[in-house]
């Protein structure tokens, strides 16, 4: 038995050591092979360069958008950026920026700082309302090679982006008493539910979960739930269930594998997306974007409401991975699938090797080191 | 030794993570899940209309399979079927209108009678809709043994002029002249399409196939256009090869070719040769594209629509048209459905239990179709 098993063992070990493919199969189901064996017939003219509006933003924004520009350059991707400086302390987004996004239809931005209190409203929210980017999408998933406390996380949070608690309608009734209006409309609830189910259908997702607090806010969240139920009946092959938001947060941190696509109103979506991003690896690595019927703005998926600490900006140690993965989503949105795949493969390879990681992932590299590693891993 | 060897052996043989992954199979990523993030536009899931032309010979059989599989996947496409046969005088106007409206068509082959006065309806369709680029992707399918390994060639063929201009006349009885027309306009646009394709798909090399030592002006014009376009893509290697040498290299060292751009006739021959070395015309996907429309069909059909016996026994190979319909789904921007279909087809081929006669098996078309639908997830 020993005599027979030894050569077989040797052969299996040799095959696993020498083959390029075995290490991949033995690590995780994900293949790191850069070529996707697909056949794709582009339309003539598909390679023409596309203009994309770029808003560096505040805090770590300029650092990470600079990283994206470098990588796009290195890949010779058919995009060129029109840069506009917008800062969170401006009164409103300059009209030329809005014009540019309307013309280009696609924008990539860093975060804009929103001052707490005061009279200045958030420019991030203003941009989304102006361009009617009604769906915010964050994909939270475990990156292979990045250890986290939760495994098997692959959640897409689809969040209504224009109404709800973020209507911005507040007034002081009498001194010391403030009312804040949460506005829910059937129109907006229906379209976000439609987007979530359409997303699940197009991406072969099995389940959509609606997050709500309709036991307390019976009419407002009840309207949201009604719309979700109506749309769910049109997609019989996709499972649909509802979960109250507090239970949802608890389930996210104990059994995240039960969630697939989640559709939520504005505020809950913000919290759920940031929680899901946190359990899956941190806000520094999750891609996301905002989409409407006509425009799309890509940014870091979940930014936890801040634009990075001063220290990270000074030491230039911000994590560019989230914005790089979002720019891969952008390339896919612009219908350059081969470039998107190359970028995503390179980024995942860098994460998996583990040598170039910024502070939030447990390493010590600077932003530029991570960018150089990604560029070196492109093929 | 034995006691220690057996658990190690067991561990190496079993796949640690996914028991469904075929551990010792070569090359193909058979996992269905692509780990990409994709943010569709609202309304992207609305069903699209696609014109369907069953055609002649094995055409109705294989287009029927495509319809079944699309149904099984709940893909957001619905087909508008039009009957055309190769012996009609010309393509009916309503079919052309339908394709102009839908912009996308999938078709089986149309029989072109040899000789006689009837011109090929396939060619007529391409000229009418100005589908100036024909693309055939020839690659080794994992699990399918062939005499040539490492084949991954995309043949881009000019589809509207050249030897297929259809301009022939009998000068005097017994003497016929056939005009081969080459224009700078058409040569330039096919070269541009080929280089753009290489750029968008991360291909490293484009080879222009010609016979300019003999047809100095005609193929010379083609080569000039290719050279001009090549200068605009410095990151892509460009070389030229004479068509007879090309055919010989294809059958001896096919791994040297990547993307090939050719005029009309050479493209036809090169595409069929490449399809033959890589597994046969029954499995290669392809399509015709123009600025406004796209028609998908079996990549290389060797000028016929299958022999009568295949049609009667219903043993035609549906793989080529299934892979072409995956290309069509990608063209319509349904990447997830395209990937699922392609993965299922490749899984069926690599398992090897359901193969039609041209691949060495004995299954019928319906067997293969059922296997593909079972392999979908």
XYZ file of C-alpha atoms in Angstrom:
756
model
C 0.000 0.000 0.000
C 2.801 2.352 0.895
C 4.703 1.485 -2.252
C 1.685 2.247 -4.375
C 0.562 5.342 -2.591
C 3.905 7.093 -2.623
C 4.145 7.716 -6.396
C 0.506 8.744 -6.510
C 1.112 11.203 -3.687
C 4.190 12.526 -5.457
C 2.252 13.015 -8.682
C -0.600 14.821 -6.973
C 1.745 17.075 -5.043
C 3.817 17.804 -8.114
C 0.747 18.622 -10.112
C -0.553 20.897 -7.418
C 2.779 22.627 -7.008
C 3.545 23.133 -10.668
C 0.159 23.889 -12.083
C -0.923 27.489 -12.136
C -4.480 26.538 -11.512
C -4.223 24.313 -8.464
C -3.164 27.009 -6.029
C -6.274 28.871 -7.016
C -8.526 25.903 -6.578
C -6.914 25.043 -3.308
C -7.191 28.509 -1.858
C -10.718 29.495 -2.671
C -13.124 28.920 -5.494
C -12.099 32.230 -7.032
C -9.701 31.899 -9.927
C -7.027 34.511 -10.253
C -6.629 33.815 -13.970
C -6.827 37.128 -15.672
C -8.420 35.989 -18.924
C -12.119 35.361 -18.726
C -12.958 32.797 -21.367
C -15.788 34.782 -22.892
C -16.512 35.853 -26.401
C -17.612 39.409 -26.843
C -18.416 41.181 -30.082
C -18.266 44.944 -29.558
C -20.094 47.392 -31.767
C -17.844 49.429 -34.051
C -16.845 52.585 -32.240
C -17.112 51.044 -28.789
C -13.457 51.805 -28.182
C -13.856 55.553 -28.504
C -12.683 57.287 -25.300
C -15.407 58.445 -22.946
C -15.380 61.595 -20.845
C -15.989 61.150 -17.133
C -16.462 63.981 -14.656
C -14.046 63.727 -11.746
C -14.677 65.436 -8.409
C -11.719 64.946 -6.064
C -13.599 66.195 -3.008
C -12.316 66.664 0.523
C -10.124 64.777 2.969
C -8.839 61.568 1.454
C -10.784 62.303 -1.727
C -7.988 63.880 -3.786
C -5.597 61.125 -2.712
C -7.803 58.239 -3.792
C -9.105 59.863 -6.979
C -5.479 60.518 -7.878
C -4.899 56.795 -7.436
C -7.724 56.020 -9.858
C -6.342 58.441 -12.442
C -2.928 56.783 -12.267
C -4.331 53.299 -12.695
C -6.563 54.302 -15.612
C -3.529 55.830 -17.278
C -1.499 52.663 -16.750
C -4.238 50.516 -18.260
C -4.711 52.838 -21.257
C -8.395 52.682 -20.481
C -10.600 54.612 -22.952
C -11.691 57.181 -20.389
C -10.500 60.686 -19.782
C -11.376 62.776 -16.750
C -12.757 66.303 -16.569
C -11.745 67.484 -13.140
C -13.866 69.847 -11.049
C -13.034 71.076 -7.589
C -15.977 71.012 -5.224
C -15.612 71.362 -1.474
C -18.045 70.551 1.253
C -18.185 74.087 2.555
C -19.561 75.546 -0.667
C -23.177 76.631 -0.512
C -24.269 74.473 -3.408
C -22.732 72.367 -6.134
C -21.543 74.704 -8.909
C -23.812 74.577 -11.981
C -20.892 73.852 -14.308
C -20.268 70.608 -12.447
C -23.901 69.603 -12.825
C -23.739 70.520 -16.516
C -20.642 68.428 -16.975
C -22.230 65.402 -15.334
C -25.353 65.838 -17.418
C -23.223 65.889 -20.529
C -20.956 62.972 -19.621
C -23.616 60.968 -17.795
C -20.961 59.368 -15.588
C -19.037 60.838 -12.670
C -16.445 59.594 -10.199
C -16.083 61.461 -6.928
C -14.385 61.465 -3.585
C -16.393 62.352 -0.490
C -17.562 65.878 0.306
C -17.384 66.885 3.908
C -20.726 67.820 5.444
C -20.407 70.114 8.471
C -22.410 69.014 11.503
C -25.244 71.378 12.335
C -25.130 74.861 10.874
C -27.197 75.838 7.897
C -25.189 74.188 5.126
C -26.905 71.169 3.617
C -24.912 68.193 2.428
C -23.554 68.597 -1.067
C -23.490 64.829 -1.487
C -27.250 64.711 -0.957
C -27.777 67.755 -3.133
C -25.920 66.153 -6.015
C -28.006 63.000 -5.742
C -31.282 64.888 -5.677
C -30.350 67.262 -8.491
C -29.437 64.412 -10.808
C -32.203 62.177 -9.442
C -29.801 59.370 -8.631
C -32.453 57.459 -6.818
C -30.651 54.176 -6.193
C -27.503 53.810 -4.140
C -25.802 50.454 -4.439
C -23.142 49.056 -2.148
C -21.694 45.587 -2.672
C -20.247 44.189 0.537
C -18.339 40.965 0.129
C -15.428 39.158 1.697
C -12.217 39.736 -0.219
C -10.161 36.556 -0.429
C -7.062 36.823 1.676
C -8.485 39.465 3.985
C -9.339 37.951 7.340
C -12.577 39.111 8.940
C -14.770 37.875 11.760
C -17.577 37.037 9.340
C -17.329 34.622 6.414
C -19.559 34.109 3.383
C -20.641 37.713 3.205
C -21.985 38.793 -0.179
C -24.618 41.439 0.344
C -25.802 44.123 -2.048
C -27.572 46.978 -0.320
C -29.890 48.933 -2.610
C -30.867 52.121 -0.866
C -33.422 54.732 -1.842
C -31.423 57.908 -2.258
C -33.726 60.894 -2.592
C -36.486 60.998 0.016
C -37.312 59.485 3.340
C -35.566 60.944 6.337
C -33.216 62.877 4.123
C -35.875 65.166 2.687
C -34.143 68.032 4.472
C -37.457 69.508 5.584
C -36.983 70.683 9.095
C -38.327 73.645 10.957
C -38.383 74.979 14.462
C -42.012 75.078 15.537
C -41.392 77.084 18.640
C -38.006 77.837 20.175
C -36.710 74.538 21.513
C -39.038 72.364 19.437
C -37.997 71.118 16.003
C -39.973 69.021 13.555
C -38.256 66.972 10.904
C -40.374 65.547 8.139
C -39.829 62.056 6.783
C -41.546 61.969 3.434
C -42.292 58.620 1.737
C -43.971 58.509 -1.650
C -45.345 55.567 -3.613
C -43.495 56.775 -6.677
C -40.055 56.603 -5.086
C -40.729 53.405 -3.144
C -41.926 51.693 -6.281
C -38.961 52.647 -8.372
C -36.407 51.608 -5.796
C -38.182 48.260 -5.353
C -38.219 47.824 -9.126
C -34.521 48.598 -9.315
C -33.693 46.118 -6.555
C -35.650 43.267 -8.141
C -34.308 44.076 -11.582
C -30.799 44.025 -10.162
C -31.437 40.633 -8.567
C -32.873 39.310 -11.841
C -30.015 40.556 -13.987
C -27.308 39.331 -11.623
C -28.758 35.917 -10.792
C -29.386 36.771 -7.162
C -31.813 34.557 -5.300
C -33.344 36.710 -2.595
C -34.425 40.268 -1.912
C -34.980 41.412 1.652
C -36.898 44.584 2.457
C -35.724 46.398 5.575
C -38.303 48.488 7.425
C -39.720 49.610 10.724
C -43.359 49.368 9.864
C -44.417 48.181 13.299
C -43.719 51.720 14.503
C -44.013 53.857 11.399
C -47.010 52.024 10.097
C -47.958 54.354 7.294
C -44.577 55.507 6.040
C -42.741 52.214 6.044
C -46.017 50.447 5.352
C -46.165 52.261 2.017
C -42.604 51.162 1.279
C -43.465 47.547 2.068
C -46.582 47.618 -0.096
C -44.551 48.760 -3.076
C -41.967 46.044 -2.472
C -44.646 43.383 -2.255
C -46.244 44.528 -5.503
C -42.968 44.368 -7.378
C -42.090 41.021 -5.780
C -45.191 39.448 -7.275
C -43.809 40.230 -10.740
C -40.607 38.249 -10.092
C -41.873 34.871 -8.905
C -38.494 33.173 -9.116
C -36.839 35.585 -6.668
C -37.517 34.987 -2.978
C -38.773 37.987 -1.055
C -38.902 38.583 2.656
C -39.135 41.484 5.061
C -37.140 42.194 8.180
C -37.453 44.863 10.821
C -34.388 47.055 10.866
C -33.299 46.400 14.440
C -33.505 42.657 13.986
C -31.717 43.170 10.680
C -28.756 44.854 12.325
C -28.525 42.050 14.841
C -28.744 39.375 12.145
C -26.102 41.148 10.082
C -23.552 40.789 12.823
C -24.481 37.239 13.784
C -25.531 35.464 10.565
C -24.715 37.655 7.571
C -24.839 34.782 5.082
C -28.624 34.852 5.104
C -28.734 38.151 3.246
C -28.414 38.554 -0.494
C -29.928 41.745 -1.914
C -31.422 44.185 0.546
C -33.726 47.018 -0.429
C -34.135 49.796 2.088
C -35.396 53.349 2.469
C -32.860 56.115 2.866
C -31.791 56.160 6.493
C -31.858 52.431 7.195
C -29.915 51.892 4.014
C -27.166 54.172 5.214
C -26.838 52.275 8.470
C -27.228 48.796 6.992
C -24.722 49.533 4.238
C -22.106 50.782 6.665
C -22.658 47.819 8.993
C -22.404 45.341 6.148
C -19.284 47.095 4.866
C -17.773 46.904 8.316
C -18.338 43.196 8.782
C -17.021 42.333 5.354
C -13.706 44.107 5.544
C -14.232 47.766 6.225
C -15.392 50.861 4.425
C -11.993 51.131 2.814
C -12.636 48.295 0.391
C -16.315 48.212 -0.575
C -17.323 49.500 -3.989
C -20.523 51.381 -4.592
C -22.308 53.899 -6.711
C -25.435 55.959 -7.220
C -27.541 55.500 -10.325
C -30.584 57.177 -11.788
C -32.418 56.842 -15.042
C -29.937 59.066 -16.881
C -26.782 59.463 -14.824
C -24.467 57.488 -12.594
C -22.047 58.737 -9.940
C -19.484 56.311 -8.562
C -17.836 56.762 -5.195
C -16.615 54.795 -2.242
C -19.445 52.429 -1.292
C -19.857 53.230 2.372
C -17.922 56.102 3.828
C -19.400 56.166 7.328
C -20.241 59.822 6.854
C -16.677 61.111 6.999
C -13.848 61.799 4.610
C -11.032 60.288 6.606
C -9.018 61.557 9.515
C -6.501 64.373 9.183
C -3.682 62.039 10.131
C -4.435 59.650 7.285
C -4.489 62.519 4.823
C -1.167 63.889 6.048
C 0.569 60.542 6.055
C -1.062 59.684 2.721
C -2.170 56.318 4.032
C -5.747 56.282 2.794
C -7.081 53.049 1.303
C -7.649 53.411 -2.432
C -9.163 49.942 -2.894
C -12.793 51.014 -2.509
C -12.556 53.695 -5.147
C -10.550 51.417 -7.448
C -13.255 48.753 -7.256
C -15.902 51.431 -7.812
C -14.025 52.612 -10.866
C -14.061 48.998 -12.100
C -17.845 49.149 -11.701
C -17.743 52.388 -13.654
C -15.789 50.756 -16.482
C -18.377 48.002 -16.579
C -21.126 50.631 -16.637
C -19.386 52.301 -19.599
C -19.299 48.874 -21.284
C -15.584 48.195 -21.135
C -15.838 44.760 -19.505
C -12.315 43.637 -20.324
C -10.735 46.664 -18.635
C -13.049 46.293 -15.659
C -12.048 42.673 -15.217
C -8.353 43.408 -15.484
C -8.593 46.137 -12.863
C -10.654 44.063 -10.482
C -8.362 41.052 -10.868
C -5.280 43.162 -10.187
C -6.815 44.725 -7.076
C -7.935 41.371 -5.717
C -4.545 39.888 -6.366
C -2.861 42.694 -4.405
C -5.260 42.209 -1.488
C -4.776 38.494 -1.483
C -0.995 38.655 -1.533
C -1.247 40.796 1.544
C 2.033 42.608 1.248
C 0.633 46.037 0.380
C -2.163 46.906 2.749
C -3.071 50.203 4.312
C -3.593 50.730 8.021
C -7.311 49.936 8.068
C -6.580 46.450 6.728
C -3.865 45.807 9.247
C -0.856 46.736 7.151
C 1.317 49.758 6.959
C 1.581 50.815 3.332
C 0.905 54.196 1.869
C -1.678 54.870 -0.805
C 1.031 55.166 -3.451
C 2.490 51.785 -2.568
C -0.872 50.115 -3.026
C -1.359 51.895 -6.350
C 2.053 50.791 -7.564
C 1.283 47.218 -6.557
C -2.006 47.311 -8.478
C -0.326 48.735 -11.574
C 2.371 46.071 -11.347
C -0.310 43.390 -11.170
C -2.167 44.549 -14.267
C -1.693 42.440 -17.367
C 3.609 5.296 5.938
C 0.330 3.963 4.711
C -1.530 5.364 7.651
C -0.088 8.794 6.963
C -0.399 8.639 3.196
C -4.086 7.860 2.972
C -5.425 11.058 4.616
C -3.025 13.177 2.579
C -4.153 11.427 -0.582
C -7.764 11.946 0.401
C -7.216 15.646 1.005
C -5.447 16.196 -2.268
C -8.091 14.383 -4.237
C -11.050 16.090 -2.632
C -11.671 19.670 -3.442
C -11.419 21.543 -0.156
C -14.011 24.170 -0.803
C -16.348 23.328 -3.580
C -17.229 19.681 -4.025
C -18.702 20.500 -7.391
C -15.477 21.853 -8.832
C -13.862 19.328 -11.104
C -10.494 19.216 -9.400
C -8.353 17.540 -11.980
C -9.890 19.022 -15.091
C -7.686 21.395 -16.958
C -8.055 25.031 -17.482
C -11.644 25.986 -17.412
C -13.187 27.786 -14.495
C -16.287 25.765 -14.102
C -17.637 27.687 -11.138
C -20.706 29.529 -12.205
C -20.307 32.489 -9.898
C -18.397 35.452 -11.316
C -17.240 37.670 -8.539
C -17.844 40.973 -10.262
C -19.904 43.910 -9.208
C -22.172 45.351 -11.824
C -24.555 48.253 -11.394
C -27.193 48.145 -14.119
C -29.131 51.193 -15.212
C -32.778 51.205 -14.174
C -34.793 49.561 -16.913
C -31.939 47.336 -18.074
C -34.010 44.268 -17.255
C -36.781 45.083 -19.702
C -37.191 42.240 -22.220
C -35.657 42.838 -25.634
C -37.095 41.722 -28.948
C -34.782 39.688 -31.165
C -35.543 38.642 -34.727
C -35.223 34.891 -35.203
C -34.684 33.312 -38.615
C -34.698 29.509 -38.360
C -33.344 29.011 -41.875
C -32.735 25.761 -43.709
C -31.261 22.358 -42.958
C -30.172 22.117 -39.347
C -31.206 25.728 -38.804
C -34.692 25.135 -37.355
C -33.310 22.398 -35.102
C -30.574 24.491 -33.525
C -32.582 27.723 -33.286
C -35.267 25.686 -31.549
C -32.656 24.678 -28.981
C -31.700 28.314 -28.424
C -35.332 29.190 -27.830
C -35.687 26.371 -25.286
C -32.584 27.385 -23.377
C -33.542 31.074 -23.301
C -36.918 30.041 -21.933
C -35.295 27.887 -19.258
C -33.038 30.739 -18.158
C -35.910 33.261 -18.118
C -33.649 35.492 -20.146
C -35.136 38.920 -20.928
C -35.379 38.272 -24.652
C -38.313 37.287 -26.789
C -38.066 36.140 -30.366
C -39.949 37.356 -33.422
C -39.774 34.455 -35.832
C -39.574 34.866 -39.599
C -39.438 32.042 -42.117
C -36.893 32.479 -44.854
C -35.569 29.806 -47.163
C -32.528 29.854 -49.343
C -34.495 29.423 -52.523
C -36.391 32.663 -52.173
C -35.425 35.366 -54.616
C -34.579 37.868 -51.948
C -34.967 38.447 -48.238
C -38.544 39.607 -47.567
C -38.849 43.268 -46.705
C -40.648 42.609 -43.423
C -37.657 40.646 -42.151
C -35.292 43.511 -42.935
C -37.667 45.928 -41.238
C -37.875 43.717 -38.188
C -34.104 43.548 -37.880
C -33.834 47.297 -38.350
C -36.329 47.762 -35.560
C -34.854 45.201 -33.137
C -31.232 45.812 -34.102
C -30.339 42.224 -33.182
C -31.052 38.978 -35.015
C -30.167 35.351 -34.562
C -30.351 33.032 -37.532
C -29.673 29.560 -38.793
C -27.985 29.084 -42.150
C -29.704 29.669 -45.490
C -28.940 27.220 -48.312
C -27.272 28.868 -51.273
C -27.798 26.865 -54.454
C -24.629 26.279 -56.460
C -24.637 28.066 -59.801
C -27.953 29.227 -61.183
C -29.001 32.813 -60.937
C -30.014 32.984 -57.294
C -27.612 35.019 -55.189
C -26.903 34.048 -51.619
C -29.455 35.383 -49.184
C -26.853 35.275 -46.420
C -24.688 37.732 -48.352
C -27.684 39.824 -49.310
C -28.694 40.201 -45.660
C -25.195 41.312 -44.712
C -24.988 43.872 -47.478
C -28.485 45.245 -46.936
C -27.836 45.842 -43.241
C -24.209 46.824 -43.842
C -22.903 44.253 -41.385
C -19.370 44.871 -42.437
C -17.503 42.808 -39.844
C -17.843 39.087 -39.413
C -16.283 37.716 -36.255
C -15.511 34.077 -35.566
C -13.922 33.027 -32.308
C -12.059 29.726 -32.591
C -10.730 28.293 -29.376
C -10.075 24.913 -27.813
C -12.940 23.853 -25.589
C -11.655 22.200 -22.432
C -12.407 18.521 -22.426
C -12.660 18.285 -26.199
C -9.589 16.579 -27.624
C -8.174 18.036 -30.839
C -4.931 17.688 -32.720
C -4.014 21.311 -31.999
C -3.631 22.820 -28.545
C -3.509 26.450 -27.403
C -5.780 27.685 -30.151
C -7.452 31.016 -29.417
C -7.960 32.883 -32.660
C -10.467 35.560 -33.540
C -10.957 35.972 -37.258
C -12.355 39.333 -38.303
C -13.466 39.261 -41.861
C -14.617 42.053 -44.119
C -18.152 41.139 -45.022
C -19.426 43.341 -47.822
C -16.999 43.684 -50.708
C -13.965 41.969 -52.091
C -14.571 38.818 -54.048
C -18.159 38.713 -52.915
C -19.233 41.820 -54.767
C -21.404 39.604 -56.942
C -20.408 41.467 -60.066
C -19.943 38.910 -62.753
C -20.699 38.936 -66.415
C -20.093 36.778 -69.416
C -17.947 38.799 -71.793
C -18.335 36.469 -74.693
C -19.820 32.973 -74.558
C -17.356 30.886 -72.611
C -15.558 33.800 -70.980
C -16.670 35.180 -67.634
C -15.255 38.107 -65.695
C -15.753 38.386 -61.963
C -14.892 41.650 -60.325
C -13.144 41.819 -56.982
C -13.758 45.302 -55.669
C -11.622 46.673 -52.809
C -12.253 50.154 -51.456
C -10.258 52.203 -48.971
C -13.437 52.966 -47.075
C -14.258 49.331 -46.369
C -10.671 48.268 -45.737
C -10.207 51.078 -43.279
C -13.304 50.346 -41.298
C -12.604 46.639 -40.999
C -9.045 47.384 -39.871
C -10.386 49.867 -37.358
C -12.856 47.306 -36.049
C -10.147 44.649 -35.710
C -7.787 46.888 -33.767
C -10.584 48.233 -31.629
C -11.618 44.669 -30.857
C -8.048 43.790 -29.874
C -7.822 46.893 -27.687
C -11.120 46.288 -25.920
C -10.423 42.598 -25.302
C -6.782 42.834 -24.221
C -5.484 40.990 -27.249
C -1.806 41.359 -28.030
C -1.474 40.892 -31.778
C -3.306 41.543 -35.014
C -2.288 39.726 -38.201
C -3.403 40.934 -41.604
C -3.940 38.151 -44.129
C -3.409 39.045 -47.783
C -2.083 38.033 -51.152
C -0.531 41.322 -52.101
C 2.426 39.756 -53.890
C -0.019 38.733 -56.616
C -2.898 41.179 -56.283
C -0.651 44.128 -55.667
C -3.195 46.879 -55.939
C -6.265 45.278 -54.400
C -4.681 43.603 -51.407
C -2.081 46.354 -51.316
C -4.857 48.815 -50.574
C -6.088 46.545 -47.805
C -2.618 46.355 -46.288
C -2.118 50.113 -46.450
C -5.299 50.663 -44.491
C -4.254 48.096 -41.888
C -0.853 49.707 -41.500
C -2.384 53.144 -41.016
C -4.699 51.929 -38.307
C -1.889 49.947 -36.648
C 0.087 53.126 -36.042
C -2.769 54.409 -33.891
C -2.509 51.416 -31.541
C 1.135 51.235 -30.508
C 0.382 48.778 -27.704
C -0.809 46.088 -30.127
C 1.643 44.135 -32.280
C 0.863 44.066 -35.986
C 2.161 41.760 -38.673
C 1.177 40.634 -42.140
C 1.063 37.143 -43.557
C 0.401 35.870 -47.040
C -2.698 33.736 -47.123
C -1.129 30.506 -48.349
C 1.573 30.651 -45.705
C -1.158 31.533 -43.235
C -3.121 28.377 -43.988
C -0.008 26.302 -43.573
C 0.905 28.011 -40.282
C -2.629 27.535 -39.019
C -2.364 23.803 -39.270
C 1.183 23.563 -37.953
C 1.570 26.308 -35.325
C -1.812 27.867 -34.579
C -0.712 29.337 -31.262
C 1.091 32.155 -33.048
C -2.178 33.750 -34.145
C -4.316 35.994 -32.006
C -6.602 38.341 -33.931
C -6.620 38.070 -37.700
C -8.064 40.680 -40.009
C -8.804 39.569 -43.534
C -10.700 40.566 -46.670
C -13.813 38.667 -47.585
C -12.728 35.479 -49.290
C -9.600 34.742 -47.304
C -11.562 35.337 -44.155
C -14.052 32.703 -45.119
C -11.328 30.129 -45.686
C -9.204 31.089 -42.687
C -12.214 31.089 -40.377
C -13.318 27.650 -41.461
C -9.781 26.288 -41.170
C -9.333 27.749 -37.717
C -12.726 26.414 -36.674
C -11.758 22.997 -37.938
C -8.500 22.796 -36.040
C -10.037 23.987 -32.808
C -12.888 21.544 -32.575
C -15.071 21.804 -35.629
C -17.624 24.124 -37.091
C -20.214 22.684 -34.762
C -18.869 24.520 -31.740
C -17.445 27.879 -32.786
C -19.467 31.002 -32.041
C -19.606 33.958 -34.349
C -21.585 36.913 -35.551
C -21.831 39.763 -38.015
C -21.855 43.328 -36.804
C -22.303 46.719 -38.407
C -22.615 50.204 -37.058
C -26.310 49.756 -36.276
C -27.222 46.078 -36.341
C -25.865 42.698 -35.337
C -26.789 39.257 -36.646
C -25.583 36.221 -34.725
C -25.200 32.811 -36.288
C -22.987 29.768 -36.218
C -19.422 31.034 -36.522
C -18.149 29.014 -39.434
C -20.587 26.856 -41.303
C -18.356 25.628 -44.132
C -20.892 26.882 -46.634
C -23.517 24.267 -45.918
C -26.443 23.788 -43.599
C -25.755 20.211 -42.585
C -26.441 17.050 -44.555
C -29.906 15.569 -44.811
C -29.095 12.625 -42.556
C -28.238 14.915 -39.663
C -31.500 16.735 -40.074
C -33.560 13.560 -40.200
C -31.885 11.963 -37.217
C -31.918 15.290 -35.394
C -28.268 14.974 -34.472
C -27.075 18.467 -35.341
C -24.687 20.169 -32.906
C -26.372 23.072 -31.134
C -23.247 24.223 -29.266
C -22.131 26.786 -31.841
C -25.449 28.568 -31.913
C -25.748 28.385 -28.117
C -22.359 30.055 -27.717
C -23.342 32.623 -30.345
C -26.508 33.333 -28.422
C -24.339 33.875 -25.333
C -22.441 36.453 -27.400
C -25.797 37.940 -28.299
C -26.796 38.201 -24.639
C -23.529 39.972 -23.949
C -24.191 42.286 -26.890
C -27.616 43.084 -25.410
C -25.852 43.840 -22.111
C -27.065 40.909 -20.061
C -23.649 39.718 -18.883
C -24.901 37.521 -16.068
C -27.157 35.490 -18.365
C -24.409 35.229 -20.956
C -21.990 33.878 -18.387
C -24.441 31.350 -17.045
C -25.173 30.039 -20.514
C -21.534 29.846 -21.513
C -20.564 28.118 -18.266
C -23.340 25.552 -18.666
C -22.365 24.772 -22.256
C -18.692 24.432 -21.374
C -19.548 22.188 -18.465
C -21.560 19.892 -20.720
C -18.719 19.715 -23.251
C -16.065 19.059 -20.674
C -18.062 16.303 -18.962
C -18.214 14.608 -22.303
C -21.325 12.535 -21.830
C -23.547 14.407 -24.255
C -21.779 14.998 -27.519
C -23.132 14.932 -31.012
C -21.620 12.933 -33.828
C -19.207 15.613 -35.016
C -17.567 15.635 -31.602
C -17.283 11.890 -31.442
C -20.395 11.055 -29.469
C -23.809 9.722 -30.360
C -26.266 12.087 -28.698
C -29.129 13.866 -30.360
C -29.605 17.616 -30.393
C -32.295 17.380 -27.752
C -30.015 15.383 -25.431
C -27.440 18.136 -25.545
C -30.094 20.784 -25.030
C -31.443 18.984 -21.978
C -27.940 18.598 -20.572
C -27.280 22.326 -20.979
C -30.542 23.226 -19.279
C -29.736 20.843 -16.437
C -26.306 22.425 -16.064
C -27.728 25.943 -15.750
C -27.889 27.390 -12.285
